[in-house]
Amino acid sequence: MSVRIQYKESPYFRIYSISVVGSFNSFDSEQGMMQKDKMSWYIDVNLEPGEYFYKFIINDTVQLVDPLANLYSVDENGAVWSIMVIDDEGNQLNYNQQHELTIDEYILWGRIVGADEEIPMNKKRFNLCIDEKVVARLGFTGVKGMHEVSLLWFEPNGSLYSYSQNSLCEDNIESPIYLWFWMNLNEINEDYFEGTWTIKLFIDGDYVLEDKIMINSGVVYQRYGNYRIEA
């Protein structure tokens, strides 16, 4: 059976290349190179009846699940994979399982804070002299099914610095579920790290939001009690 796998590009996340890797192509990115048609990337694959695991590799680095998949699974390493099932008649099966969630909280702070700790403000400026980390705390309610949450950190020049992922796989309608993502500022070794950084959030491979923060290393105080704030 010929199956078309697609990924729709967001105008807020520039894509140069996409490969799909999975159990149907021995997880070989060269075999899974996708083509672009306007804002959509696609590849046609021939599949025998069976169950297949797959995900996208974007710009040779970022791995995301398929937003169009309606079933996901976690492997032994905690990574989330999209699942596709072809029955004996060559039909692609669709699952009725609901995949829903609501983002109730998105907060940035200079250290890891507990789920029950109130944060007075959403911090946007960070300094290497006083902040150890940039921490994003996300709270979710109405969670149904399994989800992949990805946070990408971009340097002032637009290059991807790092990204990390967590899975949500707990059915929880009312009580908030919290996830933490962070970047250690004392590990930044880039020459041009000072300036405006960009954070991009993806849920189940779909672009959700973008935020910007300022990072600098300027001295924030002077001796003899003459304090000043770095502009």
GROMACS .gro file of C-alpha atoms in nm:
model
  231
    1MET     CA    1   0.000   0.000   0.000
    2SER     CA    2   0.128   0.346  -0.090
    3VAL     CA    3   0.102   0.589   0.203
    4ARG     CA    4   0.180   0.960   0.191
    5ILE     CA    5   0.340   1.099   0.508
    6GLN     CA    6   0.323   1.479   0.536
    7TYR     CA    7   0.444   1.758   0.759
    8LYS     CA    8   0.308   2.115   0.732
    9GLU     CA    9   0.573   2.380   0.787
   10SER     CA   10   0.495   2.670   1.020
   11PRO     CA   11   0.591   3.020   0.900
   12TYR     CA   12   0.749   3.069   1.245
   13PHE     CA   13   0.991   2.778   1.215
   14ARG     CA   14   1.212   2.776   0.907
   15ILE     CA   15   1.276   2.427   0.769
   16TYR     CA   16   1.557   2.344   0.529
   17SER     CA   17   1.518   1.967   0.517
   18ILE     CA   18   1.303   1.689   0.662
   19SER     CA   19   1.357   1.316   0.675
   20VAL     CA   20   1.119   1.056   0.809
   21VAL     CA   21   1.284   0.766   0.991
   22GLY     CA   22   1.104   0.457   1.106
   23SER     CA   23   1.076   0.082   1.118
   24PHE     CA   24   0.973   0.079   0.750
   25ASN     CA   25   1.308   0.220   0.629
   26SER     CA   26   1.547   0.080   0.893
   27PHE     CA   27   1.552   0.428   1.055
   28ASP     CA   28   1.767   0.549   0.764
   29SER     CA   29   1.730   0.925   0.711
   30GLU     CA   30   1.872   0.901   0.357
   31GLN     CA   31   1.585   0.675   0.255
   32GLY     CA   32   1.333   0.908   0.415
   33MET     CA   33   1.418   1.242   0.252
   34MET     CA   34   1.097   1.440   0.200
   35GLN     CA   35   1.005   1.681  -0.080
   36LYS     CA   36   0.851   2.024  -0.040
   37ASP     CA   37   0.532   2.148  -0.205
   38LYS     CA   38   0.457   2.506  -0.098
   39MET     CA   39   0.441   2.485   0.285
   40SER     CA   40   0.405   2.106   0.304
   41TRP     CA   41   0.672   1.836   0.304
   42TYR     CA   42   0.582   1.484   0.192
   43ILE     CA   43   0.708   1.137   0.106
   44ASP     CA   44   0.528   0.834  -0.038
   45VAL     CA   45   0.619   0.497   0.114
   46ASN     CA   46   0.503   0.145   0.026
   47LEU     CA   47   0.394  -0.045   0.336
   48GLU     CA   48   0.295  -0.407   0.392
   49PRO     CA   49   0.035  -0.489   0.660
   50GLY     CA   50   0.178  -0.428   1.006
   51GLU     CA   51   0.258  -0.171   1.273
   52TYR     CA   52   0.523   0.094   1.207
   53PHE     CA   53   0.707   0.339   1.431
   54TYR     CA   54   0.834   0.666   1.282
   55LYS     CA   55   0.922   1.032   1.345
   56PHE     CA   56   1.064   1.332   1.161
   57ILE     CA   57   1.420   1.465   1.167
   58ILE     CA   58   1.407   1.838   1.089
   59ASN     CA   59   1.711   2.038   0.976
   60ASP     CA   60   1.928   1.732   1.047
   61THR     CA   61   1.881   1.778   1.422
   62VAL     CA   62   1.535   1.818   1.574
   63GLN     CA   63   1.327   1.501   1.610
   64LEU     CA   64   0.948   1.546   1.624
   65VAL     CA   65   0.651   1.313   1.607
   66ASP     CA   66   0.387   1.340   1.335
   67PRO     CA   67   0.112   1.589   1.432
   68LEU     CA   68  -0.126   1.398   1.201
   69ALA     CA   69  -0.074   1.066   1.376
   70ASN     CA   70  -0.349   0.967   1.618
   71LEU     CA   71  -0.146   0.714   1.812
   72TYR     CA   72   0.191   0.747   1.986
   73SER     CA   73   0.411   0.516   2.191
   74VAL     CA   74   0.715   0.552   2.418
   75ASP     CA   75   1.024   0.336   2.366
   76GLU     CA   76   1.255   0.195   2.635
   77ASN     CA   77   1.455   0.522   2.634
   78GLY     CA   78   1.150   0.739   2.698
   79ALA     CA   79   1.133   0.878   2.342
   80VAL     CA   80   0.790   0.922   2.184
   81TRP     CA   81   0.719   0.775   1.840
   82SER     CA   82   0.430   0.812   1.596
   83ILE     CA   83   0.256   0.483   1.511
   84MET     CA   84   0.094   0.379   1.184
   85VAL     CA   85  -0.099   0.053   1.144
   86ILE     CA   86  -0.186  -0.110   0.808
   87ASP     CA   87  -0.439  -0.395   0.821
   88ASP     CA   88  -0.445  -0.711   0.607
   89GLU     CA   89  -0.666  -0.539   0.349
   90GLY     CA   90  -0.409  -0.264   0.303
   91ASN     CA   91  -0.609   0.002   0.488
   92GLN     CA   92  -0.456   0.249   0.731
   93LEU     CA   93  -0.629   0.212   1.066
   94ASN     CA   94  -0.754   0.514   1.255
   95TYR     CA   95  -0.788   0.510   1.633
   96ASN     CA   96  -1.069   0.672   1.826
   97GLN     CA   97  -0.849   0.749   2.127
   98GLN     CA   98  -0.864   1.117   2.219
   99HIS     CA   99  -0.545   1.322   2.235
  100GLU     CA  100  -0.614   1.648   2.413
  101LEU     CA  101  -0.452   1.887   2.656
  102THR     CA  102  -0.473   2.247   2.771
  103ILE     CA  103  -0.169   2.463   2.851
  104ASP     CA  104  -0.263   2.640   3.173
  105GLU     CA  105   0.076   2.784   3.262
  106TYR     CA  106   0.391   2.900   3.087
  107ILE     CA  107   0.643   3.070   3.318
  108LEU     CA  108   1.013   3.159   3.278
  109TRP     CA  109   1.239   3.197   3.582
  110GLY     CA  110   1.608   3.188   3.679
  111ARG     CA  111   1.596   2.863   3.876
  112ILE     CA  112   1.388   2.547   3.903
  113VAL     CA  113   1.078   2.612   4.113
  114GLY     CA  114   0.836   2.357   4.252
  115ALA     CA  115   0.486   2.303   4.119
  116ASP     CA  116   0.338   2.459   4.434
  117GLU     CA  117   0.577   2.758   4.440
  118GLU     CA  118   0.425   3.083   4.322
  119ILE     CA  119   0.632   3.290   4.078
  120PRO     CA  120   0.561   3.664   4.102
  121MET     CA  121   0.647   3.747   3.742
  122ASN     CA  122   0.747   3.600   3.409
  123LYS     CA  123   1.121   3.674   3.388
  124LYS     CA  124   1.247   3.799   3.050
  125ARG     CA  125   1.601   3.923   3.127
  126PHE     CA  126   1.881   3.695   3.250
  127ASN     CA  127   2.237   3.767   3.353
  128LEU     CA  128   2.525   3.520   3.390
  129CYS     CA  129   2.634   3.693   3.711
  130ILE     CA  130   2.312   3.623   3.898
  131ASP     CA  131   2.119   3.353   3.708
  132GLU     CA  132   2.229   2.991   3.690
  133LYS     CA  133   1.960   2.880   3.449
  134VAL     CA  134   1.674   2.983   3.226
  135VAL     CA  135   1.387   2.759   3.337
  136ALA     CA  136   1.050   2.716   3.166
  137ARG     CA  137   0.774   2.566   3.379
  138LEU     CA  138   0.468   2.447   3.188
  139GLY     CA  139   0.144   2.336   3.347
  140PHE     CA  140  -0.114   2.120   3.167
  141THR     CA  141  -0.472   2.019   3.244
  142GLY     CA  142  -0.728   1.812   3.056
  143VAL     CA  143  -0.458   1.568   2.949
  144LYS     CA  144  -0.592   1.273   2.749
  145GLY     CA  145  -0.372   1.023   2.570
  146MET     CA  146   0.000   1.049   2.508
  147HIS     CA  147   0.182   1.367   2.403
  148GLU     CA  148   0.532   1.486   2.318
  149VAL     CA  149   0.634   1.832   2.443
  150SER     CA  150   0.943   1.988   2.281
  151LEU     CA  151   1.121   2.313   2.367
  152LEU     CA  152   1.382   2.462   2.131
  153TRP     CA  153   1.639   2.730   2.229
  154PHE     CA  154   1.775   2.957   1.954
  155GLU     CA  155   2.079   3.187   1.983
  156PRO     CA  156   2.064   3.557   1.890
  157ASN     CA  157   2.199   3.475   1.542
  158GLY     CA  158   1.909   3.235   1.482
  159SER     CA  159   2.109   2.912   1.519
  160LEU     CA  160   1.958   2.628   1.719
  161TYR     CA  161   2.150   2.601   2.048
  162SER     CA  162   1.973   2.300   2.198
  163TYR     CA  163   1.638   2.134   2.241
  164SER     CA  164   1.479   1.894   2.487
  165GLN     CA  165   1.165   1.686   2.507
  166ASN     CA  166   0.930   1.535   2.762
  167SER     CA  167   0.632   1.304   2.731
  168LEU     CA  168   0.288   1.336   2.884
  169CYS     CA  169   0.115   1.000   2.912
  170GLU     CA  170  -0.121   1.036   3.205
  171ASP     CA  171  -0.496   1.075   3.174
  172ASN     CA  172  -0.565   1.363   3.409
  173ILE     CA  173  -0.863   1.591   3.355
  174GLU     CA  174  -0.847   1.829   3.652
  175SER     CA  175  -0.516   1.827   3.843
  176PRO     CA  176  -0.234   2.018   3.669
  177ILE     CA  177   0.063   1.825   3.534
  178TYR     CA  178   0.391   2.017   3.528
  179LEU     CA  179   0.697   1.983   3.304
  180TRP     CA  180   1.027   2.169   3.343
  181PHE     CA  181   1.274   2.264   3.069
  182TRP     CA  182   1.596   2.454   3.132
  183MET     CA  183   1.920   2.582   2.985
  184ASN     CA  184   2.229   2.607   3.209
  185LEU     CA  185   2.379   2.951   3.157
  186ASN     CA  186   2.719   2.852   3.299
  187GLU     CA  187   2.757   2.596   3.019
  188ILE     CA  188   2.719   2.845   2.734
  189ASN     CA  189   3.046   2.858   2.540
  190GLU     CA  190   2.929   3.051   2.234
  191ASP     CA  191   3.124   3.365   2.139
  192TYR     CA  192   2.814   3.566   2.058
  193PHE     CA  193   2.562   3.445   2.315
  194GLU     CA  194   2.466   3.791   2.442
  195GLY     CA  195   2.146   3.934   2.302
  196THR     CA  196   1.792   3.820   2.232
  197TRP     CA  197   1.732   3.445   2.244
  198THR     CA  198   1.420   3.277   2.104
  199ILE     CA  199   1.225   2.990   2.258
  200LYS     CA  200   0.988   2.779   2.047
  201LEU     CA  201   0.738   2.531   2.191
  202PHE     CA  202   0.601   2.230   2.002
  203ILE     CA  203   0.325   1.992   2.114
  204ASP     CA  204   0.301   1.658   1.929
  205GLY     CA  205   0.522   1.797   1.654
  206ASP     CA  206   0.304   2.105   1.604
  207TYR     CA  207   0.435   2.460   1.654
  208VAL     CA  208   0.251   2.624   1.947
  209LEU     CA  209   0.424   2.943   2.060
  210GLU     CA  210   0.738   3.157   2.047
  211ASP     CA  211   0.893   3.370   2.319
  212LYS     CA  212   1.202   3.591   2.346
  213ILE     CA  213   1.443   3.652   2.633
  214MET     CA  214   1.751   3.869   2.683
  215ILE     CA  215   2.078   3.717   2.808
  216ASN     CA  216   2.390   3.919   2.893
  217SER     CA  217   2.702   3.895   3.107
  218GLY     CA  218   2.752   4.260   3.207
  219VAL     CA  219   2.834   4.349   3.568
  220VAL     CA  220   2.518   4.429   3.760
  221TYR     CA  221   2.680   4.604   4.056
  222GLN     CA  222   2.979   4.819   4.149
  223ARG     CA  223   3.186   4.837   4.469
  224TYR     CA  224   3.111   5.069   4.761
  225GLY     CA  225   2.738   5.025   4.726
  226ASN     CA  226   2.699   5.216   4.400
  227TYR     CA  227   2.455   4.985   4.226
  228ARG     CA  228   2.339   5.006   3.869
  229ILE     CA  229   2.118   4.796   3.643
  230GLU     CA  230   2.256   4.669   3.314
  231ALA     CA  231   2.055   4.814   3.025
   0.00000   0.00000   0.00000
